[in-house]
XYZ file of C-alpha atoms in Angstrom:
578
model
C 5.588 42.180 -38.688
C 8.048 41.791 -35.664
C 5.887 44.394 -33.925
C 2.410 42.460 -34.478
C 3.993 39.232 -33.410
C 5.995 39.480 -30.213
C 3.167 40.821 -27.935
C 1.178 38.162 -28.437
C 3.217 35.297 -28.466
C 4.479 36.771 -24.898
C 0.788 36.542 -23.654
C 0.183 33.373 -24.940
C 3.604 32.157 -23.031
C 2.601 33.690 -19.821
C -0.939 32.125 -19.970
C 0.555 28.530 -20.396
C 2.956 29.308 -17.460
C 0.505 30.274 -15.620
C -1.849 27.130 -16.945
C 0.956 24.972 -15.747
C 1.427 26.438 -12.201
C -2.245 25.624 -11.425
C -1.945 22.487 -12.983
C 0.639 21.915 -10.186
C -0.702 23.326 -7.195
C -3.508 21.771 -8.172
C -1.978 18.503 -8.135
C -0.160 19.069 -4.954
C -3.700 19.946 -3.121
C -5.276 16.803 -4.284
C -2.194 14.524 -3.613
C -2.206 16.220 0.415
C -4.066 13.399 1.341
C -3.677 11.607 4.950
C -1.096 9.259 6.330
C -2.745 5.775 5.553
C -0.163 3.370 4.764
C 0.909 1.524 8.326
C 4.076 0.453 6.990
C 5.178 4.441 7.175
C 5.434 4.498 11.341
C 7.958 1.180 11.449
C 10.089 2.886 8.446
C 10.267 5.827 10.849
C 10.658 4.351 14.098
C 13.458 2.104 12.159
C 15.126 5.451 10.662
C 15.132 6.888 14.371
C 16.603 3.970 15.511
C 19.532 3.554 13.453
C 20.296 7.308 14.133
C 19.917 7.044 17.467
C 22.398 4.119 17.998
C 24.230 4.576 14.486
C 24.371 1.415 13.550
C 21.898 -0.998 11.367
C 19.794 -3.246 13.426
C 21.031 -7.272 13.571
C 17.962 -7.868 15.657
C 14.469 -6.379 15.721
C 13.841 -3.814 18.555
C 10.454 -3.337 17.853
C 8.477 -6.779 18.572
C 8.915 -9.748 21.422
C 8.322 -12.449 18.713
C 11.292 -11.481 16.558
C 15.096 -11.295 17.626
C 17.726 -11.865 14.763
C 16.515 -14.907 12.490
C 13.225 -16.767 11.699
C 12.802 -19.267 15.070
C 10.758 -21.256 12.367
C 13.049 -21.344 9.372
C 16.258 -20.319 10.592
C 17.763 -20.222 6.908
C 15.213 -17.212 6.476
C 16.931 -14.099 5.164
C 14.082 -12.236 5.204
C 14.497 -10.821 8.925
C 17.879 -9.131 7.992
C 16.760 -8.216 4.518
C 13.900 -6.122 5.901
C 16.231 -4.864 9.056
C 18.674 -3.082 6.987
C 17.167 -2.970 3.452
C 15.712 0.452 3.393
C 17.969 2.419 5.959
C 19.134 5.214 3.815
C 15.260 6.368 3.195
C 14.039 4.942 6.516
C 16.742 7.966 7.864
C 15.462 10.519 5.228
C 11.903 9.414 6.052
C 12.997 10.427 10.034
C 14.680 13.569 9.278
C 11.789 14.492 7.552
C 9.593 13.521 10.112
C 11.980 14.793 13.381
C 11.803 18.293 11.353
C 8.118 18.734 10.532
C 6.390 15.669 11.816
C 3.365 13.821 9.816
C 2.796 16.828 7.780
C 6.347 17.279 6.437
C 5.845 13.166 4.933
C 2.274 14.063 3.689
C 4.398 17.269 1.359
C 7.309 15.012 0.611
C 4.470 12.160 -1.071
C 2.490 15.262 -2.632
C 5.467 16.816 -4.163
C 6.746 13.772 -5.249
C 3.369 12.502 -6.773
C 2.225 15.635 -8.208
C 5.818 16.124 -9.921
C 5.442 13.000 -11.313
C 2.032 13.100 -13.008
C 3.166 16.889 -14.265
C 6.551 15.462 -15.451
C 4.721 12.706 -17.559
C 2.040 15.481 -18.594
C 4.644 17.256 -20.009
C 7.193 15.030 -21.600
C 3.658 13.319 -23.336
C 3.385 16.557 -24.674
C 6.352 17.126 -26.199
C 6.136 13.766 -27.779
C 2.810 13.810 -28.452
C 0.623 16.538 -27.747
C -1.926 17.871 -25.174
C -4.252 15.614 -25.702
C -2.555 12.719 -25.245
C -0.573 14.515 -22.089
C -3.910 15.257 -20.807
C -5.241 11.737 -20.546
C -1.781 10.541 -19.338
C -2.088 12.451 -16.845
C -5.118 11.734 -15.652
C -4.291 8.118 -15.935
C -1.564 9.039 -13.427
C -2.927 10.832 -10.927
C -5.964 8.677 -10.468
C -3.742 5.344 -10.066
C -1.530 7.621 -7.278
C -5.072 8.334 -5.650
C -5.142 3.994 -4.913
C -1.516 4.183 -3.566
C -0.864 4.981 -0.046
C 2.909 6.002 -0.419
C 4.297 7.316 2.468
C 6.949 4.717 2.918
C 10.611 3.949 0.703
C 8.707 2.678 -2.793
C 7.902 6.520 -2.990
C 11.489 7.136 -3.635
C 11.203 4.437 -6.138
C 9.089 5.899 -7.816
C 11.520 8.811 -8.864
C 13.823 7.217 -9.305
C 12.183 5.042 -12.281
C 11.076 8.343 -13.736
C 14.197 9.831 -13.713
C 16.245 6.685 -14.477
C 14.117 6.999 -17.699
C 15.630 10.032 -18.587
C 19.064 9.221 -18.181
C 18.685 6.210 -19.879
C 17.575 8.291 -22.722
C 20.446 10.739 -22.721
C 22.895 7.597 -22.546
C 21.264 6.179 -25.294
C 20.779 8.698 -27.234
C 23.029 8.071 -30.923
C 23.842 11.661 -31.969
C 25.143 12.742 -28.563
C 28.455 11.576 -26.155
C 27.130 11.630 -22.652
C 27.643 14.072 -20.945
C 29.433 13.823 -17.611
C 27.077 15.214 -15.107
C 24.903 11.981 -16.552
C 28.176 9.503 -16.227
C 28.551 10.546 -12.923
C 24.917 11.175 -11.726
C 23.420 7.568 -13.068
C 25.686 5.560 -10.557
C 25.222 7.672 -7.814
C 21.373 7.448 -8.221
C 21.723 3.770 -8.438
C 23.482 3.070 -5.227
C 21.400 5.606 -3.521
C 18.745 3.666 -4.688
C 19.734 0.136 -3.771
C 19.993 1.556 -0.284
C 16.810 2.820 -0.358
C 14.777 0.417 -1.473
C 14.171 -3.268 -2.867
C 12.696 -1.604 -5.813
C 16.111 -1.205 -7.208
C 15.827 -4.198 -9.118
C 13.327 -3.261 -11.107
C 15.871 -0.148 -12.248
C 18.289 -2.757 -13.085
C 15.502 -4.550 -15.150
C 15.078 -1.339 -17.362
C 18.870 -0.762 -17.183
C 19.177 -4.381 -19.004
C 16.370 -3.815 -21.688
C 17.702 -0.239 -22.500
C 21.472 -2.092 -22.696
C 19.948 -5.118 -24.620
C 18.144 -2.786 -26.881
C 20.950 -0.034 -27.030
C 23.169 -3.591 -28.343
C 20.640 -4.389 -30.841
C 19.919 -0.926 -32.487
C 24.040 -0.548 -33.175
C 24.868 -4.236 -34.335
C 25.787 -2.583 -37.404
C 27.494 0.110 -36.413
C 29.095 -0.076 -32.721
C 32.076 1.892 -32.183
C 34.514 2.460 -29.034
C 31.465 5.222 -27.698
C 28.813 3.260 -27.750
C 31.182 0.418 -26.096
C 32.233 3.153 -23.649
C 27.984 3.729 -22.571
C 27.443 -0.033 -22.807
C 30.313 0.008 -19.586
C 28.256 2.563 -18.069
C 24.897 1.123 -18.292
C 26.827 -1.654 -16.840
C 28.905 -0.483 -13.854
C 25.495 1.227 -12.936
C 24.228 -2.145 -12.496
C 26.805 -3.666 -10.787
C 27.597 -0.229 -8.253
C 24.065 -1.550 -6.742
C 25.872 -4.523 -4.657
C 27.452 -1.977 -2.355
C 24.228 -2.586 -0.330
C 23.948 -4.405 3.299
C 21.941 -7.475 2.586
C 24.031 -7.844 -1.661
C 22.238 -10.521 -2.812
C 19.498 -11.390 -0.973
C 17.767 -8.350 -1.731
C 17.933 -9.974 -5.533
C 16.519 -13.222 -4.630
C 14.482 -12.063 -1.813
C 12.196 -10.054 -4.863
C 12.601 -12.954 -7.644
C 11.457 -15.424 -5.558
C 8.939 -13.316 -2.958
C 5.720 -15.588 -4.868
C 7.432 -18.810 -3.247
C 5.975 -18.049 0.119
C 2.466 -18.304 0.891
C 2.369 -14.936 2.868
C 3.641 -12.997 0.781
C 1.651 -14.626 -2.075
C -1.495 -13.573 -0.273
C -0.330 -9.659 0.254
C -1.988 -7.593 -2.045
C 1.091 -6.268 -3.566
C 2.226 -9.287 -4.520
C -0.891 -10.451 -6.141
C -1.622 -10.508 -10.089
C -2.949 -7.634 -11.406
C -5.310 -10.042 -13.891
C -6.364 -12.091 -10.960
C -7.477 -8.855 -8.846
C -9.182 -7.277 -12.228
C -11.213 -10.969 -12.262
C -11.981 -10.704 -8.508
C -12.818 -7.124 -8.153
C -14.072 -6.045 -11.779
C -12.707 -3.834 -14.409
C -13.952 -0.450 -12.524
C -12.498 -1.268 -9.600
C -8.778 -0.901 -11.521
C -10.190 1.446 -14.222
C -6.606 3.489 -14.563
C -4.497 0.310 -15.048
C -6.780 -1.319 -17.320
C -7.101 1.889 -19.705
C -3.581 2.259 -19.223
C -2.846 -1.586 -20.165
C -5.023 -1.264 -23.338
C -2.963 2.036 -24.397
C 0.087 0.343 -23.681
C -0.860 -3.250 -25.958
C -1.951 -0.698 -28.673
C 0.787 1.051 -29.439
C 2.897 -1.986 -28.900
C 1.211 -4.006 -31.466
C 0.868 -0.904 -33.742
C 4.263 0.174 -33.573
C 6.478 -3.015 -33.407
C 8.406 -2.113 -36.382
C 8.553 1.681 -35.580
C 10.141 1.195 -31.786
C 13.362 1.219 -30.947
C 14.327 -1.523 -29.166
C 14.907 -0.373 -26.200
C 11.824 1.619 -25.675
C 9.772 -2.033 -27.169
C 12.041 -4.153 -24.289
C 11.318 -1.737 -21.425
C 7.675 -0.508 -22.342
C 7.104 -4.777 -22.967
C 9.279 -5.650 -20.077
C 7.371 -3.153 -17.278
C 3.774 -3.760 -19.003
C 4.876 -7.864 -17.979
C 6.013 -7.082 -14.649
C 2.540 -4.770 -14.052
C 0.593 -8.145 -15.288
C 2.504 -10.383 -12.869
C 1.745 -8.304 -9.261
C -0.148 -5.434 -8.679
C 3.163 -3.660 -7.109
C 4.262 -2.628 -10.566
C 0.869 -0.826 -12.079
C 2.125 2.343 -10.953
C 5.856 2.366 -13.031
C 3.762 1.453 -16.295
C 2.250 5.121 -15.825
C 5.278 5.856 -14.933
C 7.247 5.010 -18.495
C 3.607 6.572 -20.552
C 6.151 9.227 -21.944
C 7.817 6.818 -24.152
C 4.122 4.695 -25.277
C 3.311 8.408 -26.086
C 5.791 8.925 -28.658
C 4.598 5.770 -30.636
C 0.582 6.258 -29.789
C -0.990 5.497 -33.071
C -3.875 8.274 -32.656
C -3.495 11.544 -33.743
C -4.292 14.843 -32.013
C -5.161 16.473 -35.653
C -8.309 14.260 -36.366
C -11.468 16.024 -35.295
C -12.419 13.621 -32.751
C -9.254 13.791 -30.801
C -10.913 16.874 -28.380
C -14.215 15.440 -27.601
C -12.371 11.710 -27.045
C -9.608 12.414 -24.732
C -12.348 14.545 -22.816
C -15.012 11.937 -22.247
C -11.855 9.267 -21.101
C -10.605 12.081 -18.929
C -14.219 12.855 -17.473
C -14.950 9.162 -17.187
C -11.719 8.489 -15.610
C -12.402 11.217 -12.981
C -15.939 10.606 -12.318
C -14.725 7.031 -11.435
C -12.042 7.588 -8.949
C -12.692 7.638 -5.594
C -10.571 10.347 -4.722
C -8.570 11.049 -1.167
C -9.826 13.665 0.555
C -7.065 16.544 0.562
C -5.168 18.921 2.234
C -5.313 16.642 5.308
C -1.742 16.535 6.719
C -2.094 14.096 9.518
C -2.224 10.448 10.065
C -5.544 8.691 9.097
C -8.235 8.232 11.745
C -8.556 4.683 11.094
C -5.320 4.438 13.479
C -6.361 3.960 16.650
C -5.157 7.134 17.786
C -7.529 6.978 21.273
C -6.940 3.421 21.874
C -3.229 3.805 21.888
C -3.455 6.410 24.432
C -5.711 4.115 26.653
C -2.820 2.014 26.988
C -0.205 4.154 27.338
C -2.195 6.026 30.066
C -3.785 2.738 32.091
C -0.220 0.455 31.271
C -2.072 -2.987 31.314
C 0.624 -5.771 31.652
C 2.257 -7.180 28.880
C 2.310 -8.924 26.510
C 0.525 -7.400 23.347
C -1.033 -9.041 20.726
C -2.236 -6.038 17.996
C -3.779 -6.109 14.667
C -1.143 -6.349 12.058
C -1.584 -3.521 10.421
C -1.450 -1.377 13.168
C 1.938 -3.188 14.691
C 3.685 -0.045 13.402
C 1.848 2.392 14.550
C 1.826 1.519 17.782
C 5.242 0.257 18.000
C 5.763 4.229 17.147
C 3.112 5.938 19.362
C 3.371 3.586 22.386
C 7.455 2.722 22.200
C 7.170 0.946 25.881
C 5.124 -2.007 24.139
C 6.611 -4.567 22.140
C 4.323 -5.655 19.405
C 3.226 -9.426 18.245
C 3.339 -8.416 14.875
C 3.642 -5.597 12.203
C 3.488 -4.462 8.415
C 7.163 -5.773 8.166
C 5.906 -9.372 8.257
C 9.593 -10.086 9.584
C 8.789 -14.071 10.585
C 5.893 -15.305 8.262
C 4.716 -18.143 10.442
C 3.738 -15.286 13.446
C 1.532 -13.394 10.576
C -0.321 -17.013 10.152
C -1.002 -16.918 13.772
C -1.894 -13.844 13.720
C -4.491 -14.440 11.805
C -5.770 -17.525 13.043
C -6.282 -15.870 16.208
C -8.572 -12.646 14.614
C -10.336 -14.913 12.632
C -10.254 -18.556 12.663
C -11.484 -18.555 16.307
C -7.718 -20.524 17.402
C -6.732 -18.697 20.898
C -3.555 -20.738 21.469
C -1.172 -18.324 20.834
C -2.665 -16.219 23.460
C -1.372 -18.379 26.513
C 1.440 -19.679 24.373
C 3.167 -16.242 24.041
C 2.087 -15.047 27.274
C -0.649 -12.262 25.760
C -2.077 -10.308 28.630
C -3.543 -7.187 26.057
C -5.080 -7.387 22.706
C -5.820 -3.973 20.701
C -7.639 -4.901 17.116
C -10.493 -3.138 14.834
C -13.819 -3.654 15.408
C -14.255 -4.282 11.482
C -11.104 -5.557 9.401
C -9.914 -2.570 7.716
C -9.798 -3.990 3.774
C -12.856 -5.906 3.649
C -15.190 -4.425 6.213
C -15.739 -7.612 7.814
C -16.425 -8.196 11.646
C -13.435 -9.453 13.265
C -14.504 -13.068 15.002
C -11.896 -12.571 17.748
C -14.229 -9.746 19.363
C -17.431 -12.114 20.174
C -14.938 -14.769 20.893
C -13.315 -12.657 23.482
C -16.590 -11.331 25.079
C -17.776 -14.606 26.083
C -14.630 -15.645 27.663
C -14.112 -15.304 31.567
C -10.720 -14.753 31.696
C -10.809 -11.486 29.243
C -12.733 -8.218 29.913
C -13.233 -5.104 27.066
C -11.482 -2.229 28.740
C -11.704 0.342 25.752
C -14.179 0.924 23.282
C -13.231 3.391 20.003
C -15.197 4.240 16.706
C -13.430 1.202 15.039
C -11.049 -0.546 18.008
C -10.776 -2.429 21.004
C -8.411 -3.170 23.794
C -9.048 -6.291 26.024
C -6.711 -7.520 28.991
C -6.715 -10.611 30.651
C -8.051 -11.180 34.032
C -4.851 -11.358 35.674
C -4.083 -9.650 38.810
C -1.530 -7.205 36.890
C -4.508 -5.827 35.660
C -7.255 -5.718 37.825
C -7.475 -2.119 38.604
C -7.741 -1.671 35.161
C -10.918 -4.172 34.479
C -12.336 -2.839 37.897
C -12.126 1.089 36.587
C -12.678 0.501 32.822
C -14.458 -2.422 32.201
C -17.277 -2.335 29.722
C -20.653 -4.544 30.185
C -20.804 -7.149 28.281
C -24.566 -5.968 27.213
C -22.906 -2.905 25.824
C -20.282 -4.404 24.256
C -22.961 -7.105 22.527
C -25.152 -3.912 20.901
C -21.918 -2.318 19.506
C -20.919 -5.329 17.521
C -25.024 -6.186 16.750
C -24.242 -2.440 15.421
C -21.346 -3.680 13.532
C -22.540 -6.375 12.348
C -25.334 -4.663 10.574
C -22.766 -2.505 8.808
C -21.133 -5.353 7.661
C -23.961 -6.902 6.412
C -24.569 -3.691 4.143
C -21.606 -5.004 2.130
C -22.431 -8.447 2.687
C -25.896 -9.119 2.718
C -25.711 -13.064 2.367
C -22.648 -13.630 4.814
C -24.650 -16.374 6.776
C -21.704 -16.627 9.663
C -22.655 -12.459 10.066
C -26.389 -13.492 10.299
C -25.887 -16.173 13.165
C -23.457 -14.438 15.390
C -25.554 -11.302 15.371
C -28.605 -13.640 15.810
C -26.623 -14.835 19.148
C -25.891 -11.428 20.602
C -29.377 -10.347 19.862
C -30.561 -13.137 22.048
C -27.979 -12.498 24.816
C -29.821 -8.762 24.922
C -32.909 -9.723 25.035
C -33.834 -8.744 21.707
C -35.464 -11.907 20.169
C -37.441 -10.065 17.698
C -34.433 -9.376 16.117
C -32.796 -12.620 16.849
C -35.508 -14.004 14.976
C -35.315 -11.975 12.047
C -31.678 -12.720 11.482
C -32.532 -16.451 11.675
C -34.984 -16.144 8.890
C -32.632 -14.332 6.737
C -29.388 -16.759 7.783
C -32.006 -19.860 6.836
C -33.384 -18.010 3.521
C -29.158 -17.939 2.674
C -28.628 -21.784 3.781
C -32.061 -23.655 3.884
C -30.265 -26.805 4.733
C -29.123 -25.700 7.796
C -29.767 -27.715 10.916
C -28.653 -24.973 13.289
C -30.704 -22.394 12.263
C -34.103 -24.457 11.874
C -33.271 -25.339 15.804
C -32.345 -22.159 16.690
C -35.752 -20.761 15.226
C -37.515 -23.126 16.861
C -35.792 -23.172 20.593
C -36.125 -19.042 20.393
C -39.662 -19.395 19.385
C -40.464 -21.725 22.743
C -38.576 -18.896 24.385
C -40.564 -16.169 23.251
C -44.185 -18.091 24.216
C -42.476 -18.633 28.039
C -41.449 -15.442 28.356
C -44.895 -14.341 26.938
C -46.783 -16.565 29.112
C -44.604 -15.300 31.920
């Protein structure tokens, strides 16, 4: 019998090792996406910094807004919390980088990401099966495909996973722990609270596992399971050996407080963006969510309590901001074990492959094996200023402080991703889009570099037509999606004199970008009325008209546009008579 066996249970193991290499490298290719996340070139430039002068920044070297405090709210943590917060990855993150530049950070996040979603594949498995592995998977590699991770909350990431699995081994009420575990979990820990903020949500799941570990031996608690409760502890407590100690703590509890950073995406309730955007739009979380309230509700009694308090702790914190979808993918492993479908019932195959087609079919997925940063930087702009040197000061687009901070060192930015002094990222955006130029002459701006179209919603940025008509600014640079303007100062008049662009040019690019916008946004009346005005300051009235008609068929009450209508249609019978 030994003889029939043994050949083909060896083929059968060498075709599910091979199955699971190409699940991997499959993975890995579709997680090689680009560099998008701006917040990856100041964690760089910051990790080059603090090797370069080995020591942790006091005061920001990278803007001309910023020094060592808030000049606002000089009780502000916030600017040293964000200086020194993240140095330990910020340094990986450059040695990374200073070895195999933007390609060697594109194969740290696809290694990472695609380890991840195989790790919860296969620990799903072993709790539950391949079905239920399959669509766990799934679930967690099309929720990586929305996150653009090349910055410290990758490391995060990990480290929840793993911290998982320790927690499980420490837990764990047949077994003493062993001591690679007692000595690994604190190390990881204060590697981790050097690394990033996210550290507190490790000490979250450290508490429910604790709490939980407390409550499943009330009846039976010896000196061991006093010995892990210490453990589980000190783990906690090793995280204080950090720069910023506290404030890292209450800079994360109470981050809602301020109106900036209750605007940032990340930040934002996951149930108030599923009611803005729609239940497609955050398919994976929502499937995930429903998975997650299932099993909890089916297996109450079944859980042990410290799988029910971190499960029920994470799924809270997921609810609360958008920030912590990703870790309730993260923790499917244990929902797995309590899932109250079963693999054996005859529907189980032709389910989990409809939700894993439908899942698929639904994501809008990266494109891969692109190991560069995204072409939505203004790679050609940057170089425009770096070759020409227009005089400073700079104000830039937020998002791309950053990046250019990294690419064009020899410019201090206005702002960046960091959002070091919260009051400058309010101005910032009152001069993009609320049409308020102060804080050009008040902070001396002599360049601006912004998008053409806002890069989240698609949206013209007002600043551009606002800019065009005013004397004492000139468009000196042009891209697919940016623009540099200088002022008319005599710093830069050799510049304006070689490089500027005609205002009738610049006027048909934005008609041009208008009309994109208004693809997305057909009603935007604001969209219709500008582009009405540059169509009439080209000499295209036929068009002018026509996006009259359509701004007065969105707004019928509006005085402007019934005598706009009317003065372009006295216009149009001069110049005819003409």
């Amino acid at each position: 019998m030994v003889v029939h066996t043994v050949a083909p249970m060896k083929l059968k193991w060498i075709f599910q090792c091979l199955g699971l290499i190409f699940l991997f490298a499959a993975l890995f290719v579709l997680n090689s996406f680009s560099i998008s996340d701006g917040d990856y070139f100041w964690h760089v430039n910051t990790g080059q910094w603090i090797w370069e002068h080995r020591v942790l920044p006091v005061s920001d070297p990278f803007s001309f807004t910023v020094t060592d405090s808030n000049p606002f709210r000089p009780e502000s943590g916030r600017v040293q919390f964000i200086l020194q917060q993240y140095w330990l990855a910020q340094l990986a993150l450059y040695s990374l980088w200073s070895w195999g530049g933007e390609a060697s950070i594109v194969v740290l996040r696809a290694l990472i990401h695609s380890g991840l979603i195989f790790a919860v594949f296969w620990c799903s498995w072993r709790r539950a099966g391949i079905y239920c592995a399959l669509i766990f998977a799934a679930l967690t590699f099309c929720q990586f495909q929305t996150i653009p991770n090349e910055r410290p909350q990758l490391f995060t990431c990990l480290f929840v996973f793993l911290l998982v699995i320790l927690l499980e081994k420490v837990t764990d009420r047949s077994r003493p722990v062993p001591g690679a575990i007692i000595v690994g979990l604190p190390v990881m820990m204060l590697l981790w609270a050097n690394m990033h903020g996210g550290y507190i949500l490790g000490l979250c799941v450290i508490t429910a596992y604790t709490v939980g570990f407390c409550l499943e031996r009330s009846k039976s608690f010896d000196s061991a399971s006093g010995k892990k409760i210490l453990l589980l502890i000190g783990s906690g407590v090793i995280t204080m050996a950090n720069p910023v100690g506290l404030t890292t703590l209450f800079s994360e509890l109470f981050a809602t407080q301020s109106n900036y950073l209750s605007g940032v995406q990340e930040n934002v309730s996951s149930v108030k963006l599923i009611l803005s955007g729609g239940i497609m739009s955050h398919l994976p979380y929502v499937v995930m969510l429903l998975l997650t309230i299932v099993t909890l509700i089916n297996a109450f009694k079944q859980m042990r309590a410290t799988h029910l308090l971190a499960v029920g702790g994470v799924l809270v914190l997921s609810l609360l901001a958008f920030r912590y979808q990703i870790f309730l993918f993260l923790l499917a492993p244990l929902v797995a074990t309590y899932l109250p479908f079963s693999q054996k019932k005859l529907w189980a195959v032709p389910v989990a492959a409809l939700l894993i087609v439908f899942l698929l079919t639904n994501t809008k997925f990266q494109k891969p094996s692109v190991f560069a940063a995204s072409p939505e930087f203004p790679a050609a702009a940057i170089e425009f200023v770096r070759t020409t040197q227009p005089s400073q000061n700079l104000f830039n687009y937020y998002d791309w402080g950053g990046y250019l901070a990294f690419k064009a060192p020899e410019y201090k930015v206005f702002v960046d991703g960091r959002g070091l002094v919260e009051e400058f990222v309010t101005k910032h955006g009152e001069v993009l889009y609320e049409e308020k130029l102060s804080a050009l002459d008040d902070y001396t701006i002599n360049t601006t570099i912004f998008p053409i179209h806002n890069l989240a919603t698609g949206k013209v940025i007002p600043l551009a037509v606002m800019l065009m008509y005013d004397p004492d600014w000139k468009a000196v640079f042009m891209g697919r999606n940016s623009l540099v303007f200088v002022r008319n100062v005599p710093e830069n008049k050799a510049i304006i004199s070689t490089y500027a662009i005609h205002q009738d040019d610049l006027a048909r690019a934005l008609v041009d970008a208008y009309d994109r916008m208004l693809v997305l946004y057909p009603a935007h009346y604001r969209a219709l009325v500008t582009k009405a005005q540059l169509q009439e300051n080209i000499g295209d009235l036929t068009g002018a008209m026509h996006s009259l008609k359509r701004a007065q068929a969105v707004n019928p009450e509006s005085l402007y546009v019934r005598e706009a209508i009317q003065r372009l249609m006295r216009k149009s019978v001069r110049l005819g008579s003409g």
